[in-house]
Each structure stands twice: as structure tokens, then as C-alpha cells.
């Protein structure tokens, strides 16, 4: 407990899944947290479940003005800001021929453009306080491609390299801000709904687990604890890097 005392964080995509669990665990570790989501009812529920250390706000991560408003709100209500977790994201199946240009743009807007906007507009704020950390949630699909994930592969690979660019910029500018990415494989959240649509959820998860050397699907806590490490001073010498959480999938 207390690994994130005196940390002030904004977590996007906090209405469900990894974002919701992350907001809870950051709070339990001592951080003060603003949690955002485009679904205000869901993110309000997140804040109510966690308690007074978490504040909810509606946030369209694809819009520059929404980012400016949420970051201004976060700094004002927390007193400062030194951690940004870009967790908002969507997934969709589709190979290059099946994927429409509209779907391509939508996935890139939510999964990649939002990370660009978050990093761009957060840096001037976080740099005022220093000792900052930006954590971008990518995917193992940003490292290993799939035939039916054309847009998602592209967007998540973009997050990986954008993270490295941001890290090098921050180092060069002496901002004292680190930037790293996390690359989960299958995590048991609603993001798997399309993949599991043809079976019961239990059966579908069991099939996915057979693709993983550890023979299991990950939990949201697996990702949240990696975020704790990257947000904390324990990772003070780590930037421009990635944590792979895939049960050995990419090692096979």
C-alpha cells in the first residue's frame, strides 16, 4: 500500500474494464484520481464504487477540446497532475478487404488519435510538476499482427511507436516525464465480446486460453498492477519501453 502516495492521475476509459480496475488500484495505492469516459453513467459508477479519492468526468477522447477541458478539470480538482493513463480503446475484427474506411478511421480515432491528443495536451501540464509518467495501453496486437485485425493492428502499433517518440522528446526537453506502453494479450473484458460471440463466454475464454502458453486469459488486475509500476517512482529509469503481458504468447 502507498506506492502512489502524492501521485495525481487521470485515467481514461474508466467506465469499465481495465480503466475501471486501474482507477481502483491506483486509488488503493494512494493516488488521487480523475477517471474519464464517454459514458458518464458508467464512469460515475466507477467513482462511486471506489470512493472520495476518485472524481468522474465525461470525456470524448477523440476531441481536442474535450481533452483540454478534462486536463484543466483534472489539474484544478487534484491540485496537480503527474500521471496520465491512456486506457480508452475499442476493438473490431476485420481483414484489409472487410474493413471499411469508416471503421478504419473510427478505430484509429479512438485507439491512436486519442493517445496523440492526450500526450500532446498533457505534457505542458505534467511538466510543471515533474516526476511524471504517461502510460499508454497498446496491445500485443501492436507487435504481432493478425489476418483479421487490420485496423486494430495498425492503431496499436502506432501507439507503441508514438510512445517511444514522446519518451525521447520528453528526455530531450528535460521534462522529467517518462512515457511507456503496455501490451496485453487476451484480457477478460467486454473488448473480447466480438471474438466470443459464437460460443458461451466460458467456452470462448477456454478456447482463447489454449492459444496462450500459460493456458489462461488475463485479468484486468494484471494490467492495472503493471500500470502501478510504471506510474510509481519504482520505474524511474524506464522510458520509451514496453511491458508485454501476454502469457508467453509472443515468446512461442
Coordinates of C-alpha atoms in Angstrom, one line a residue:
X1 CA 0.0 0.0 0.0
X2 CA 1.1 3.6 -0.6
X3 CA 3.2 3.0 -3.7
X4 CA 1.5 6.0 -5.3
X5 CA 1.2 8.4 -2.4
X6 CA 1.5 12.0 -3.7
X7 CA 0.6 10.9 -7.2
X8 CA -2.2 12.7 -9.1
X9 CA -3.6 10.7 -12.1
X10 CA -6.0 10.9 -15.0
X11 CA -7.2 7.6 -16.2
X12 CA -9.2 7.5 -19.5
X13 CA -11.7 4.7 -20.4
X14 CA -12.5 4.3 -16.7
X15 CA -16.1 3.4 -17.2
X16 CA -15.3 -0.3 -17.4
X17 CA -12.7 -3.0 -17.9
X18 CA -9.0 -2.2 -17.4
X19 CA -9.7 1.5 -16.9
X20 CA -12.1 0.9 -14.0
X21 CA -9.8 -1.6 -12.3
X22 CA -6.8 0.7 -12.8
X23 CA -8.6 3.7 -11.2
X24 CA -9.5 1.5 -8.2
X25 CA -6.0 0.1 -7.7
X26 CA -4.3 3.5 -8.2
X27 CA -6.5 4.8 -5.5
X28 CA -5.8 2.0 -3.2
X29 CA -2.1 2.6 -3.6
X30 CA -2.5 6.2 -2.5
X31 CA -3.1 8.2 -5.7
X32 CA -5.7 10.8 -6.2
X33 CA -7.5 10.1 -9.5
X34 CA -9.8 11.7 -12.1
X35 CA -11.4 9.0 -14.1
X36 CA -13.0 9.7 -17.5
X37 CA -15.1 8.0 -20.1
X38 CA -17.5 9.0 -22.9
X39 CA -20.2 7.0 -21.0
X40 CA -20.8 9.3 -18.0
X41 CA -23.1 6.9 -16.2
X42 CA -20.5 4.1 -16.2
X43 CA -17.6 6.3 -15.1
X44 CA -19.8 7.8 -12.4
X45 CA -20.5 4.3 -11.1
X46 CA -16.7 3.7 -11.1
X47 CA -16.1 6.7 -8.9
X48 CA -19.0 5.9 -6.6
X49 CA -17.7 2.3 -6.1
X50 CA -14.2 3.5 -5.3
X51 CA -14.9 6.4 -3.1
X52 CA -13.9 10.0 -2.4
X53 CA -10.4 9.8 -3.8
X54 CA -11.8 9.4 -7.4
X55 CA -13.6 12.0 -9.4
X56 CA -15.5 11.2 -12.6
X57 CA -15.9 13.3 -15.7
X58 CA -17.3 12.8 -19.2
X59 CA -14.7 12.7 -21.9
X60 CA -14.6 12.2 -25.7
X61 CA -11.0 11.2 -26.2
X62 CA -11.3 11.8 -29.9
X63 CA -11.9 15.5 -29.5
X64 CA -9.1 18.0 -28.8
X65 CA -11.4 20.4 -26.9
X66 CA -12.6 17.6 -24.7
X67 CA -9.0 16.8 -23.8
X68 CA -8.3 20.4 -22.9
X69 CA -11.4 20.6 -20.7
X70 CA -10.7 17.3 -18.9
X71 CA -7.0 18.1 -18.3
X72 CA -7.9 21.6 -17.0
X73 CA -10.5 20.0 -14.7
X74 CA -8.0 17.3 -13.5
X75 CA -5.4 19.8 -12.6
X76 CA -7.9 22.1 -10.8
X77 CA -9.5 19.3 -8.8
X78 CA -6.4 17.3 -8.0
X79 CA -4.1 20.3 -7.4
X80 CA -1.5 19.0 -9.8
X81 CA -1.2 16.2 -12.4
X82 CA 1.8 13.9 -12.8
X83 CA 0.3 10.6 -14.2
X84 CA -1.7 10.1 -17.4
X85 CA -3.0 6.6 -18.3
X86 CA -4.4 6.4 -21.8
X87 CA -6.7 3.5 -21.4
X88 CA -9.7 4.3 -23.6
X89 CA -9.9 2.0 -26.6
X90 CA -12.1 -0.1 -28.8
X91 CA -11.5 -3.3 -30.9
X92 CA -13.1 -4.6 -34.1
X93 CA -12.5 -7.7 -36.2
X94 CA -11.8 -7.3 -39.9
X95 CA -9.2 -8.1 -42.5
X96 CA -8.0 -5.5 -45.0
X97 CA -10.8 -6.3 -47.5
X98 CA -13.6 -6.4 -45.0
X99 CA -12.6 -3.3 -43.1
X100 CA -14.5 -0.2 -44.3
X101 CA -12.7 3.2 -44.4
X102 CA -15.2 4.4 -41.8
X103 CA -14.3 1.6 -39.4
X104 CA -10.6 2.2 -40.1
X105 CA -10.9 5.9 -39.2
X106 CA -13.1 5.1 -36.1
X107 CA -10.6 2.6 -34.6
X108 CA -7.7 4.9 -35.3
X109 CA -9.5 7.9 -33.8
X110 CA -10.3 6.1 -30.5
X111 CA -7.2 3.9 -30.2
X112 CA -4.4 6.1 -31.7
X113 CA -5.5 9.7 -32.2
X114 CA -6.7 9.9 -28.6
X115 CA -3.2 8.9 -27.3
X116 CA -1.7 11.6 -29.5
X117 CA -4.1 14.2 -28.1
X118 CA -3.6 13.1 -24.6
X119 CA 0.1 13.2 -24.7
X120 CA 0.2 16.5 -26.6
X121 CA -2.1 18.4 -24.3
X122 CA -0.9 16.7 -21.0
X123 CA 2.8 17.4 -21.4
X124 CA 2.6 21.2 -20.7
X125 CA 0.7 20.5 -17.5
X126 CA 2.6 17.5 -16.2
X127 CA 6.0 19.2 -17.0
X128 CA 5.1 21.9 -14.5
X129 CA 5.2 19.4 -11.7
X130 CA 7.8 17.0 -12.9
X131 CA 8.4 13.4 -11.9
X132 CA 5.7 12.5 -14.3
X133 CA 4.6 9.3 -16.1
X134 CA 2.5 8.6 -19.1
X135 CA 1.3 5.1 -19.6
X136 CA -0.3 4.2 -22.9
X137 CA -2.3 1.0 -23.3
X138 CA -1.4 -0.7 -26.5
X139 CA -1.8 -4.4 -27.2
X140 CA 0.2 -7.5 -28.2
X141 CA -1.6 -6.8 -31.5
X142 CA 0.6 -3.8 -31.8
X143 CA 3.6 -6.2 -32.0
X144 CA 2.2 -9.3 -33.5
X145 CA -0.2 -9.0 -36.5
X146 CA -3.4 -11.0 -37.2
X147 CA -5.0 -11.5 -40.5
X148 CA -8.4 -10.2 -39.2
X149 CA -7.2 -7.2 -37.2
X150 CA -6.1 -4.8 -39.9
X151 CA -7.2 -1.5 -38.3
X152 CA -6.6 -2.6 -34.7
X153 CA -3.1 -3.9 -35.5
X154 CA -2.2 -0.6 -37.2
X155 CA -3.6 1.6 -34.4
X156 CA -2.0 -0.3 -31.6
X157 CA 1.4 -0.5 -33.4
X158 CA 1.1 3.3 -33.8
X159 CA 0.6 3.7 -30.1
X160 CA 3.8 1.7 -29.5
X161 CA 6.0 3.9 -31.7
X162 CA 4.3 7.1 -30.7
X163 CA 5.1 6.2 -27.1
X164 CA 8.8 6.0 -27.9
X165 CA 8.7 9.3 -29.7
X166 CA 7.1 11.0 -26.8
X167 CA 9.6 9.5 -24.4
X168 CA 12.5 10.7 -26.4
X169 CA 11.0 14.2 -26.8
X170 CA 10.5 14.4 -23.0
X171 CA 14.0 13.3 -22.3
X172 CA 15.5 15.8 -24.8
X173 CA 13.3 18.6 -23.3
X174 CA 14.3 17.7 -19.7
X175 CA 10.7 17.5 -18.7
X176 CA 11.3 14.7 -16.2
X177 CA 8.4 12.8 -17.7
X178 CA 8.6 9.1 -18.7
X179 CA 6.4 7.5 -21.3
X180 CA 5.9 3.8 -21.7
X181 CA 3.4 1.4 -23.2
X182 CA 1.7 -1.8 -22.0
X183 CA 0.9 -4.7 -24.4
X184 CA -1.7 -7.1 -23.1
X185 CA -3.0 -10.2 -25.0
X186 CA -6.4 -11.5 -24.2
X187 CA -7.9 -9.8 -21.1
X188 CA -11.3 -10.8 -19.8
X189 CA -13.3 -7.6 -20.6
X190 CA -16.1 -6.6 -23.0
X191 CA -13.3 -5.9 -25.6
X192 CA -13.5 -9.7 -26.2
X193 CA -17.2 -9.7 -27.0
X194 CA -16.9 -9.9 -30.8
X195 CA -14.3 -12.7 -30.5
X196 CA -16.5 -14.7 -28.1
X197 CA -19.8 -14.1 -30.0
X198 CA -20.0 -17.6 -31.4
X199 CA -19.8 -19.5 -28.1
X200 CA -20.8 -19.1 -24.5
X201 CA -18.4 -16.8 -22.7
X202 CA -17.0 -19.6 -20.7
X203 CA -16.4 -21.8 -23.7
X204 CA -14.9 -18.9 -25.7
X205 CA -12.5 -18.0 -22.9
X206 CA -11.4 -21.6 -22.6
X207 CA -10.6 -21.7 -26.4
X208 CA -8.6 -18.4 -26.2
X209 CA -6.7 -19.8 -23.2
X210 CA -5.5 -22.7 -25.3
X211 CA -3.6 -20.2 -27.6
X212 CA -1.6 -18.9 -24.6
X213 CA 1.4 -20.8 -23.2
X214 CA 0.2 -20.2 -19.7
X215 CA -3.2 -21.6 -20.6
X216 CA -5.2 -18.8 -19.3
X217 CA -6.7 -15.4 -20.2
X218 CA -5.5 -12.3 -18.3
X219 CA -7.5 -10.3 -15.7
X220 CA -7.8 -6.6 -15.6
X221 CA -5.7 -6.6 -12.4
X222 CA -2.8 -8.0 -14.4
X223 CA -2.7 -4.8 -16.4
X224 CA -3.5 -2.5 -13.5
X225 CA -0.5 -3.7 -11.5
X226 CA 1.8 -3.0 -14.4
X227 CA 0.4 0.5 -14.6
X228 CA 1.1 0.9 -10.9
X229 CA 4.7 0.1 -11.5
X230 CA 5.0 2.5 -14.4
X231 CA 3.2 5.3 -12.6
X232 CA 5.3 4.9 -9.5
X233 CA 8.9 6.0 -8.8
X234 CA 9.9 2.3 -8.9
X235 CA 10.2 2.7 -12.7
X236 CA 12.2 6.0 -12.6
X237 CA 14.8 4.7 -15.1
X238 CA 12.3 3.2 -17.6
X239 CA 11.1 5.2 -20.6
X240 CA 10.3 4.6 -24.2
X241 CA 9.8 0.9 -23.4
X242 CA 7.0 -1.6 -23.3
X243 CA 5.7 -4.2 -20.8
X244 CA 4.3 -7.3 -22.6
X245 CA 1.6 -9.1 -20.7
X246 CA 0.6 -12.0 -23.0
X247 CA 1.1 -15.2 -21.0
X248 CA 4.1 -16.1 -23.2
X249 CA 2.2 -15.7 -26.5
X250 CA 4.9 -13.7 -28.2
X251 CA 7.6 -16.0 -27.0
X252 CA 6.2 -19.1 -28.6

